[in-house]
PDB file of C-alpha atoms and ligand atoms in Angstrom:
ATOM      1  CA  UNK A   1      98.150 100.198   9.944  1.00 87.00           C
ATOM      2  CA  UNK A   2      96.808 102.605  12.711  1.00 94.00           C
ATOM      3  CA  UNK A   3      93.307 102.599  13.880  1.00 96.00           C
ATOM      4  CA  UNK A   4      92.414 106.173  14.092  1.00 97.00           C
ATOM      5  CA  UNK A   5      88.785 107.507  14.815  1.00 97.00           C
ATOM      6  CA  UNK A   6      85.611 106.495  14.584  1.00 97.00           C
ATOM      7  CA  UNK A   7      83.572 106.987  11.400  1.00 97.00           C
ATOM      8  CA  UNK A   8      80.337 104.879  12.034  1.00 94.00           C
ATOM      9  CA  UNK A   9      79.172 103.017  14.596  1.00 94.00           C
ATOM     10  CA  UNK A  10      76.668 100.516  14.167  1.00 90.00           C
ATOM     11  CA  UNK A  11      74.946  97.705  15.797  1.00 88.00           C
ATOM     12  CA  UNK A  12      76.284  94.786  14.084  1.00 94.00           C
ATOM     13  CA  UNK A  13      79.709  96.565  13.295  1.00 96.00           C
ATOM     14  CA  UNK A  14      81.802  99.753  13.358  1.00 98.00           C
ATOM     15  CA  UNK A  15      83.848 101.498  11.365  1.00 98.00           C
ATOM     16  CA  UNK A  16      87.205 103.507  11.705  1.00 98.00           C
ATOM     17  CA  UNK A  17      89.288 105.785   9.863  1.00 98.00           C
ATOM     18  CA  UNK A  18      93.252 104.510   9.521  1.00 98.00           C
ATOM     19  CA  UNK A  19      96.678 106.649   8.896  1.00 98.00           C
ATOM     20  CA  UNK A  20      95.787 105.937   4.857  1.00 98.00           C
ATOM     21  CA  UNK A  21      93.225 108.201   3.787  1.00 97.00           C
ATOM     22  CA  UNK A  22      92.035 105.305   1.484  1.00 98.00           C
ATOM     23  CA  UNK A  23      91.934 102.565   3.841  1.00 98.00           C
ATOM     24  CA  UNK A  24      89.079 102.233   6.788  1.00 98.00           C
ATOM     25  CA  UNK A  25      88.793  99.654   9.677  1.00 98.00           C
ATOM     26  CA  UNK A  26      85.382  97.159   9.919  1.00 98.00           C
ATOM     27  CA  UNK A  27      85.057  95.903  13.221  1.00 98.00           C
ATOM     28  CA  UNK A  28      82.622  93.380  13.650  1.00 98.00           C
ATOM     29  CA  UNK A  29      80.634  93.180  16.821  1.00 97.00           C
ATOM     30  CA  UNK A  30      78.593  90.420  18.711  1.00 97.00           C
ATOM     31  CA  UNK A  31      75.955  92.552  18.957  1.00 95.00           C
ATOM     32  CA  UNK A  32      72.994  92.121  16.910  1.00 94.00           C
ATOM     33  CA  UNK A  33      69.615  93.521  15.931  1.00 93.00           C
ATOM     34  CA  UNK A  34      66.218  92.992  14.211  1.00 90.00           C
ATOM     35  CA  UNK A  35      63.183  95.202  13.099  1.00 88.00           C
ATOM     36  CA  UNK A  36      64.487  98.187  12.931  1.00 79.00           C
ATOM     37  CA  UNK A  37      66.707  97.964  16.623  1.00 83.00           C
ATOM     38  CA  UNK A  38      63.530  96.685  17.908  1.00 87.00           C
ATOM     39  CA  UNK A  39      65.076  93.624  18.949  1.00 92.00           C
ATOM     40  CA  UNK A  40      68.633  93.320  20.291  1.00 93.00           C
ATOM     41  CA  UNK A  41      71.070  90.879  21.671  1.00 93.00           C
ATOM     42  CA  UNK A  42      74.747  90.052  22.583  1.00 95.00           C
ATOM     43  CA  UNK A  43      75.782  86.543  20.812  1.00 96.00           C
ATOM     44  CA  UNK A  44      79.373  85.298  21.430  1.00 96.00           C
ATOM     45  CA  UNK A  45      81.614  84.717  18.867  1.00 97.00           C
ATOM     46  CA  UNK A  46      79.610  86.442  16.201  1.00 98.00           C
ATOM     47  CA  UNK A  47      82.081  89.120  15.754  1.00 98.00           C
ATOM     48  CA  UNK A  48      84.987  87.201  14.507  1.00 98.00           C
ATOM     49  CA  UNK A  49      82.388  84.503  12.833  1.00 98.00           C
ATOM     50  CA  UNK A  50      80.950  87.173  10.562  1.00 98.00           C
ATOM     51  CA  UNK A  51      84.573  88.814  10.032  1.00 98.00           C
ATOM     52  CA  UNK A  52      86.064  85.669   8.609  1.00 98.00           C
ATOM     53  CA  UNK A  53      82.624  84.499   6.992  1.00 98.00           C
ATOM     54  CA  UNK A  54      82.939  88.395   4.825  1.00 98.00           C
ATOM     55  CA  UNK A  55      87.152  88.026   4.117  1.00 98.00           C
ATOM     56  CA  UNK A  56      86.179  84.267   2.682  1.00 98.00           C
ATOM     57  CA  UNK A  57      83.044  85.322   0.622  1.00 98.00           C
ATOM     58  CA  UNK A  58      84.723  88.453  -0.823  1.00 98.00           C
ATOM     59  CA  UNK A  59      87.848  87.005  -1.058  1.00 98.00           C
ATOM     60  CA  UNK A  60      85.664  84.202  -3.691  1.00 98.00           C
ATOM     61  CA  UNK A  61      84.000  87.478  -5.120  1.00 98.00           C
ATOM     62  CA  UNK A  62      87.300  88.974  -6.397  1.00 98.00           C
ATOM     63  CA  UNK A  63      88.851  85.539  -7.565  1.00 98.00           C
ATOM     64  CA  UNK A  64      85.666  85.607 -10.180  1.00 98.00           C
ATOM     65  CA  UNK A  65      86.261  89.073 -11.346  1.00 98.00           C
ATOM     66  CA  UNK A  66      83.974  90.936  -9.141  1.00 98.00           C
ATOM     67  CA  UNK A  67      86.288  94.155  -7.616  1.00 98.00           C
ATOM     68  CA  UNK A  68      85.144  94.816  -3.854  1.00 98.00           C
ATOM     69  CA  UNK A  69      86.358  96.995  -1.047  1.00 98.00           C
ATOM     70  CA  UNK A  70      88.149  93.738   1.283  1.00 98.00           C
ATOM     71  CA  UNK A  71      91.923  94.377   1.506  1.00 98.00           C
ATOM     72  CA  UNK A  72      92.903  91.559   4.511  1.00 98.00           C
ATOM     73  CA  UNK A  73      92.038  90.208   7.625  1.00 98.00           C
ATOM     74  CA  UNK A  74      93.659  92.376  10.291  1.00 98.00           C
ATOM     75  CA  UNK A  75      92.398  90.320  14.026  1.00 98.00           C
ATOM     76  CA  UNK A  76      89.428  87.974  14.849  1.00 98.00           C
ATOM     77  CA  UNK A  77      87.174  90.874  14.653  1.00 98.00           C
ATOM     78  CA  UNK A  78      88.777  93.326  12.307  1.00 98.00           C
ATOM     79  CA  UNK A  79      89.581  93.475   8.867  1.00 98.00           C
ATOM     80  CA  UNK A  80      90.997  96.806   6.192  1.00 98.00           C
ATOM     81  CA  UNK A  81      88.846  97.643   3.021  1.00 98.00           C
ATOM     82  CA  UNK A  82      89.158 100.310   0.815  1.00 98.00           C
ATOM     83  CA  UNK A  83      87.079 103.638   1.499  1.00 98.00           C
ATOM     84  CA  UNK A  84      84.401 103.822  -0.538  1.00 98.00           C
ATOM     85  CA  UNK A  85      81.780 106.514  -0.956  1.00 98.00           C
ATOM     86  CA  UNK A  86      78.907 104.398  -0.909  1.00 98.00           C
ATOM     87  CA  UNK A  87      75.376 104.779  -2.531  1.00 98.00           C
ATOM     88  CA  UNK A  88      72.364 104.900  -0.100  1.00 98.00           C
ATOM     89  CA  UNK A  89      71.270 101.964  -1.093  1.00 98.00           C
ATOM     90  CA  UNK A  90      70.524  98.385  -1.004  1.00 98.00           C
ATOM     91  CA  UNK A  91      70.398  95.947  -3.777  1.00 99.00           C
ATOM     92  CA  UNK A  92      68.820  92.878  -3.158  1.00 99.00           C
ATOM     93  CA  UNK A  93      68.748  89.580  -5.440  1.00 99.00           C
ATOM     94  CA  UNK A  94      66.212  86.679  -4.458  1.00 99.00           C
ATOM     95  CA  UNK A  95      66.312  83.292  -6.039  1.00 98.00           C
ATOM     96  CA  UNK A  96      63.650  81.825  -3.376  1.00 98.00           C
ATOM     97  CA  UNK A  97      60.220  83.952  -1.721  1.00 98.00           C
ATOM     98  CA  UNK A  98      61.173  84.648   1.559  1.00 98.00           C
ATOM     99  CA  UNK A  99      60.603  88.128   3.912  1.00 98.00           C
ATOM    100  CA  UNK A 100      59.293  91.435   2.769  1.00 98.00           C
ATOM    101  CA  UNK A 101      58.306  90.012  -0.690  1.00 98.00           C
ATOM    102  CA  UNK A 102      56.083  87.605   1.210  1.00 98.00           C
ATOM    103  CA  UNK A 103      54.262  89.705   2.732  1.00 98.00           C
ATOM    104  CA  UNK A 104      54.262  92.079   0.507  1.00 98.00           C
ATOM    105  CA  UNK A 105      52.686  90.320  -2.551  1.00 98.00           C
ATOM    106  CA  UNK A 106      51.211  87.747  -0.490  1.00 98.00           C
ATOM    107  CA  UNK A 107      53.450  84.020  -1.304  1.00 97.00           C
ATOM    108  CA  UNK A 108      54.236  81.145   0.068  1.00 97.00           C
ATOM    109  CA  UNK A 109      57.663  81.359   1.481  1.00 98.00           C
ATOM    110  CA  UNK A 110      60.103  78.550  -0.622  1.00 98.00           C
ATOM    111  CA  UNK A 111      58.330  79.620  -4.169  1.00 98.00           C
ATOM    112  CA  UNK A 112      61.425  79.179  -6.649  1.00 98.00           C
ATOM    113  CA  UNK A 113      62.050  82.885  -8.361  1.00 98.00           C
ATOM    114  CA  UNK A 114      62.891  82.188 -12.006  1.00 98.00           C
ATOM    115  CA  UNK A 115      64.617  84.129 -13.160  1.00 98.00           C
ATOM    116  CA  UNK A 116      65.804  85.475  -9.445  1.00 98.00           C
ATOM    117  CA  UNK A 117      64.475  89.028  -9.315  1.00 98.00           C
ATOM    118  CA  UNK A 118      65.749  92.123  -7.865  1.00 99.00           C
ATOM    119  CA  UNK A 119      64.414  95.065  -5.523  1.00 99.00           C
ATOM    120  CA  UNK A 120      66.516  98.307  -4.541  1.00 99.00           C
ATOM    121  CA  UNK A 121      66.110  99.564  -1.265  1.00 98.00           C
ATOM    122  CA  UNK A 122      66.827 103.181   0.325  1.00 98.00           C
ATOM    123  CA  UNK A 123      69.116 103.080   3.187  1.00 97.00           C
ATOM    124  CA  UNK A 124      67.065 105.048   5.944  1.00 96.00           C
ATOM    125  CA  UNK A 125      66.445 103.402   9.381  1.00 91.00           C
ATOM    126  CA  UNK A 126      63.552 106.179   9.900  1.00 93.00           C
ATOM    127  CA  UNK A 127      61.738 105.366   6.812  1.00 96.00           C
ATOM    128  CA  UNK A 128      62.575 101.717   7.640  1.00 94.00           C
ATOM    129  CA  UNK A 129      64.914 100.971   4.271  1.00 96.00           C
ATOM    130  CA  UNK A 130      61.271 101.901   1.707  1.00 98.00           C
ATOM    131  CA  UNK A 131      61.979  99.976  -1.592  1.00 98.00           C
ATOM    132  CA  UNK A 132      62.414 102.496  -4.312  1.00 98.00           C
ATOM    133  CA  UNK A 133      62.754 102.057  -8.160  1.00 98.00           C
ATOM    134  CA  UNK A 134      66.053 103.109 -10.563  1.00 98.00           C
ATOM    135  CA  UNK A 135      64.049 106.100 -11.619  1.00 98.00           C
ATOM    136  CA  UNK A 136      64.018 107.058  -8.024  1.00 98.00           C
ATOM    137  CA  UNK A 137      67.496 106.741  -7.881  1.00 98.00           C
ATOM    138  CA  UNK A 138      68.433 109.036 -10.720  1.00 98.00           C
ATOM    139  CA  UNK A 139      65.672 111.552  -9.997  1.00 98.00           C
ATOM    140  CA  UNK A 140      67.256 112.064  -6.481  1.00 98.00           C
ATOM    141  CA  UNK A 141      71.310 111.561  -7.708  1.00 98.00           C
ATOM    142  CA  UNK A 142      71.617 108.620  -5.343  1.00 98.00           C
ATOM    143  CA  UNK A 143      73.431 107.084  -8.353  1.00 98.00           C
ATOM    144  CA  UNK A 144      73.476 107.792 -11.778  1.00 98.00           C
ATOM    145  CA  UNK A 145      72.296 105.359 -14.167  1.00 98.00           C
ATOM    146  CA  UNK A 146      75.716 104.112 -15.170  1.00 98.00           C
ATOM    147  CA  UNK A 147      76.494 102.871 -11.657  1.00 98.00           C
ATOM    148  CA  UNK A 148      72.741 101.649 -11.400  1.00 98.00           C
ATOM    149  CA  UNK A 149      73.446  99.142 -14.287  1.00 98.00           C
ATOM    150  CA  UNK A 150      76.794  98.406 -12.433  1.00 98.00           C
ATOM    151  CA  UNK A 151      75.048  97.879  -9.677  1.00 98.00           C
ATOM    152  CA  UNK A 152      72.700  94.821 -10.908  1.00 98.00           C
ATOM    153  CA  UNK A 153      74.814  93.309 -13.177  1.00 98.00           C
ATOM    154  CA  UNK A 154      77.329  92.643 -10.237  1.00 99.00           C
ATOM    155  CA  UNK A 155      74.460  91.828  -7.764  1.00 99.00           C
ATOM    156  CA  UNK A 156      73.877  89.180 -10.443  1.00 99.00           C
ATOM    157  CA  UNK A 157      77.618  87.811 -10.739  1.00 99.00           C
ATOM    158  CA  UNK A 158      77.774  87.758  -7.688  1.00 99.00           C
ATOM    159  CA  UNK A 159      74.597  85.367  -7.440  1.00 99.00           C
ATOM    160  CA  UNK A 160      75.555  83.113 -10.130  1.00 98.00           C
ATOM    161  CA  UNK A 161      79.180  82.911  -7.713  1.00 98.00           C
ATOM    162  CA  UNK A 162      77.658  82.366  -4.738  1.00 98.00           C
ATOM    163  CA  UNK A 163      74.374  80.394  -5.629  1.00 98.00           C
ATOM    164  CA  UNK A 164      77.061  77.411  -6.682  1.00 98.00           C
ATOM    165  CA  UNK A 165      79.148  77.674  -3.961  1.00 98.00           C
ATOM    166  CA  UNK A 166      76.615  77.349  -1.386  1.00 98.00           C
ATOM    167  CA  UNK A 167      75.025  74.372  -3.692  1.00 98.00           C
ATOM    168  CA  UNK A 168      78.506  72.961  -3.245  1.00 98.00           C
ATOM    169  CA  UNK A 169      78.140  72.612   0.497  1.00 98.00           C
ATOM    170  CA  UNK A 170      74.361  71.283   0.377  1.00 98.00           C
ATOM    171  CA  UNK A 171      73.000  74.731   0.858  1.00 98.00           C
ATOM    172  CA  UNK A 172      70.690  77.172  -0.781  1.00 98.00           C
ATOM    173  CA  UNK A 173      71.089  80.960  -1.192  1.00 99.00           C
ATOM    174  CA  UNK A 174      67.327  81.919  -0.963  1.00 99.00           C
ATOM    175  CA  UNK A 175      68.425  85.987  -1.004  1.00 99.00           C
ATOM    176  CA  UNK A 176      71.062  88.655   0.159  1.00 99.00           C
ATOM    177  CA  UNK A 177      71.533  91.863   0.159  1.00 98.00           C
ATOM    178  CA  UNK A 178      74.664  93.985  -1.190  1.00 98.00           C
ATOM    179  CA  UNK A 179      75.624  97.671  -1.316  1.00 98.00           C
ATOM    180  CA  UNK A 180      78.017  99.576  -3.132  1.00 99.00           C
ATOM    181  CA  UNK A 181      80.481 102.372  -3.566  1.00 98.00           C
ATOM    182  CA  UNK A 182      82.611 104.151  -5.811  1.00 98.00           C
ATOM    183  CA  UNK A 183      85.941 103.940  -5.392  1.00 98.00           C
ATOM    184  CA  UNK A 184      88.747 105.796  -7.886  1.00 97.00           C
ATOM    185  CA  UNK A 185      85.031 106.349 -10.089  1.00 97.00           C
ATOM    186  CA  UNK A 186      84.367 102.523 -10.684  1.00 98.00           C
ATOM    187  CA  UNK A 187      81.853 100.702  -8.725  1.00 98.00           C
ATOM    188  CA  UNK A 188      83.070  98.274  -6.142  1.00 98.00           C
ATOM    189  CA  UNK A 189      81.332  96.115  -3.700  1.00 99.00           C
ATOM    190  CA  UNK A 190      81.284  97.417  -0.166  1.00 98.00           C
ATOM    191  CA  UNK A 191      79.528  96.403   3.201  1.00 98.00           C
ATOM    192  CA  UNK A 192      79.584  93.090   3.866  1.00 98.00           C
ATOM    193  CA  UNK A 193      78.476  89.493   3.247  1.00 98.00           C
ATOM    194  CA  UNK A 194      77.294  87.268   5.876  1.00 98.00           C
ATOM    195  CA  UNK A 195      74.451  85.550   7.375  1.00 98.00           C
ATOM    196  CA  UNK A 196      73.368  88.632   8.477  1.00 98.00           C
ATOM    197  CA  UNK A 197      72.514  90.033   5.388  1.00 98.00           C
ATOM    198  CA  UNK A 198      71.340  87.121   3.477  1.00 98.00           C
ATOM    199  CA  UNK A 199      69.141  83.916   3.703  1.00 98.00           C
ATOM    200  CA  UNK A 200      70.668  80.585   3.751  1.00 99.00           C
ATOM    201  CA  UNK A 201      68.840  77.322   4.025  1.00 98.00           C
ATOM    202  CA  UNK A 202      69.761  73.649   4.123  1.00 98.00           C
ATOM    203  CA  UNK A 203      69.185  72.187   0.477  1.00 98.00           C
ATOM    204  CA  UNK A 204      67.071  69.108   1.815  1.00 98.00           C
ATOM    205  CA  UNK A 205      65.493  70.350   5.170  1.00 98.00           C
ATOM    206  CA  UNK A 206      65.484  73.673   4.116  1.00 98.00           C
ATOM    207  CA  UNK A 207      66.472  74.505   8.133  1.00 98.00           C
ATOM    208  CA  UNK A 208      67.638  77.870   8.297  1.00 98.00           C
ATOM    209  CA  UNK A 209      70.972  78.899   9.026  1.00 98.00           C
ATOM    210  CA  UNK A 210      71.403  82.630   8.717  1.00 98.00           C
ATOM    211  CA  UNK A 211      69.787  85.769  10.896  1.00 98.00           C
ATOM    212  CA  UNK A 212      66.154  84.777  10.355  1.00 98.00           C
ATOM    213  CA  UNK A 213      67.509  82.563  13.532  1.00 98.00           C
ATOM    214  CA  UNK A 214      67.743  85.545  15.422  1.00 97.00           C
ATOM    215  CA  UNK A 215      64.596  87.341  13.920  1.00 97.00           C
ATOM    216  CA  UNK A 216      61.807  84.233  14.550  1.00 97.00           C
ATOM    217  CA  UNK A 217      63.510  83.427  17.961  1.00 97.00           C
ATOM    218  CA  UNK A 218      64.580  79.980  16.635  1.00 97.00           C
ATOM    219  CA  UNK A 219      68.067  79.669  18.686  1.00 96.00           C
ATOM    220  CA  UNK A 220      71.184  78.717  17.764  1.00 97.00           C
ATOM    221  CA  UNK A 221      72.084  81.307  15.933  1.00 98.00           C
ATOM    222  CA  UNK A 222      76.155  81.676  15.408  1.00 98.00           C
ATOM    223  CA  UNK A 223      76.283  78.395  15.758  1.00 98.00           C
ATOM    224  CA  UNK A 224      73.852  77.832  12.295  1.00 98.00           C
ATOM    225  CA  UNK A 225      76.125  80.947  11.227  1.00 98.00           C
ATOM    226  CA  UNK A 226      79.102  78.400  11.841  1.00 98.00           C
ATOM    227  CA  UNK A 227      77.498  75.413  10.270  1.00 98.00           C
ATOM    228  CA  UNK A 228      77.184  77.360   7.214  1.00 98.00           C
ATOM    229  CA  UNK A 229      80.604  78.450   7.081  1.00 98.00           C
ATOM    230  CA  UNK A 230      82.126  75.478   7.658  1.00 98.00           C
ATOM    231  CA  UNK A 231      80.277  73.664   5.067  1.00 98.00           C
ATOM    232  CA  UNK A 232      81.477  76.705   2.637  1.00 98.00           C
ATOM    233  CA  UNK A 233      85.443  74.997   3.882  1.00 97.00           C
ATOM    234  CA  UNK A 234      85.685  77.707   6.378  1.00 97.00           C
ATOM    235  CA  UNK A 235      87.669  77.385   9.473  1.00 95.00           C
ATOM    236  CA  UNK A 236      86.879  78.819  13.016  1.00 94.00           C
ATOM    237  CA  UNK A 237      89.417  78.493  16.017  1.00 82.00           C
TER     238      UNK A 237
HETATM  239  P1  LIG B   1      63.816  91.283   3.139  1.00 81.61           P
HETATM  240  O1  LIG B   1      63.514  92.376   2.141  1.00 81.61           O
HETATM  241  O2  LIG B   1      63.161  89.988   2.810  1.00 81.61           O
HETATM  242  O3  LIG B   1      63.606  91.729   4.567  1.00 81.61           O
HETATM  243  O4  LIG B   1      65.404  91.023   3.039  1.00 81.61           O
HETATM  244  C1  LIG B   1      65.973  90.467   1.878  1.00 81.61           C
HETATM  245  C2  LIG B   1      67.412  90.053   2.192  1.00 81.61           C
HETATM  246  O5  LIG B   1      68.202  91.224   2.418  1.00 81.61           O
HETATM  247  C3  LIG B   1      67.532  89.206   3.458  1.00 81.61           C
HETATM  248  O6  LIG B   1      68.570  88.258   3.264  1.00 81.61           O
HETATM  249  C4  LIG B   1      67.937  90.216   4.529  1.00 81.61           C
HETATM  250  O7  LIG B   1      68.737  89.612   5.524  1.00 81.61           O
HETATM  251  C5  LIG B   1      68.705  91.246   3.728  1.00 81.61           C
HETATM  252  N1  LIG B   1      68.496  92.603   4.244  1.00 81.61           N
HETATM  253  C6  LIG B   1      67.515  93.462   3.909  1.00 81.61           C
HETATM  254  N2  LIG B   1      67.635  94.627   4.582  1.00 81.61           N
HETATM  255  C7  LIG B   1      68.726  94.501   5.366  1.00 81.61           C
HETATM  256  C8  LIG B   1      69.383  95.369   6.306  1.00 81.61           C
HETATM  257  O8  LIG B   1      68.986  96.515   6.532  1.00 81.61           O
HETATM  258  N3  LIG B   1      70.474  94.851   6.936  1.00 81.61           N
HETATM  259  C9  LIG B   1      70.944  93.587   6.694  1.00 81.61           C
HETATM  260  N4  LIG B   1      72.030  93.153   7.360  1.00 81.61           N
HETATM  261  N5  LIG B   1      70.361  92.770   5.797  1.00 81.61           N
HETATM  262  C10 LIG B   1      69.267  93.206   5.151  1.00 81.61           C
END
């Protein structure tokens, strides 16, 4: 497959067009940022730990049914997916209080969320992602309400998937946050999944292993990244 030009270029990844109009080229980055690109650092090795982190996670995704845009791992940092044409949006599930809802409703963090609840989010850096509702969504044609339903019942499959496996390795899934795309007209996951996008704590200690490392200054943060991985049975050269 060739690598042909750029598309997108992000902090925590880029993305390139390839010789088959359907097929597009992630390539993750060790860069990283917080708040907005308020706060930004290099962190070896993050690159190819988020790349195979996403090909393992999405690779479990479609084994339970869930259809998303990861086609293969291509090098340590790159990997083909399908090419979507994604919705502006985030979808967010939370099965523990932690972040925005916080602070935004005033909790404790660590408050168990049951059922787990869910929040969409507009994708726009200069608005700084505002939440918005599904009637939102359909009033503007960022989705129509066919693909909004798609939308949260796979943001919930793909909880029940990955709340287990994380239990399985002594870990909890306190939140994460997924977008999508249509691809061929059905709704597919897109994006990624890694501890950049979602909040992973230790079962017991509740230490945090994902970007909220990065975020409250706490160090050590591809190696947590790598902690959880390998206790998901991942392996990193
Ligand atoms: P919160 O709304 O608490 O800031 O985020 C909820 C979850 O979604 C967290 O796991 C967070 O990492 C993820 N998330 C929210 N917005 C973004 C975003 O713009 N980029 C990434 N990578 N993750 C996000």
């Amino acid at each position: 497959m060739e690598k042909r030009e750029q598309l997108y270029r992000g902090k925590a990844k880029s993305v390139y067009h390839t010789d088959d109009p359907n097929k597009l080229i992630l390539v993750f980055h060790d860069d990283t940022s917080a708040f907005d690109g308020k706060k930004i650092d290099q962190l070896d090795r993050k690159g190819m730990v988020n790349n195979k982190f996403n090909a393992f996670i999405m690779e479990k995704l479609e084994a339970a049914g869930i259809p998303t845009h990861f086609e293969q791992l291509l090098s340590d940092q790159e990997a083909v997916v399908k090419r979507l044409d994604m919705f502006p949006i985030e979808c967010v599930v939370r099965n523990l209080g932690a972040g925005s809802i916080c602070r935004r409703l005033g909790l404790e963090e660590g408050i168990e969320l049951n059922p787990p609840t869910f929040e969409f989010f507009l994708k726009n850096d200069e608005l700084g992602d505002p939440m918005i509702n599904e009637y939102h969504i359909c009033s503007f044609a960022w989705a129509d309400e066919q693909s909004v339903e798609s939308m949260k019942a796979m943001s919930f499959a793909v909880n029940d998937v990955l709340k287990a496996l994380f239990l399985d390795g002594d870990m909890l899934l306190v939140d994460f946050k997924l977008e999508f795309g249509l691809y061929k007209g059905q709704v597919v996951l897109g994006d990624e999944f890694t501890p950049d996008g979602c909040r992973i704590w230790d079962k017991d200690t509740r230490e945090k292993l994902d970007k909220d490392r990065f975020r409250q200054g706490l160090g050590s943060v591809v190696e947590s990244y790598e902690i959880a991985g390998r206790r998901l049975g991942l392996v990193f050269d």
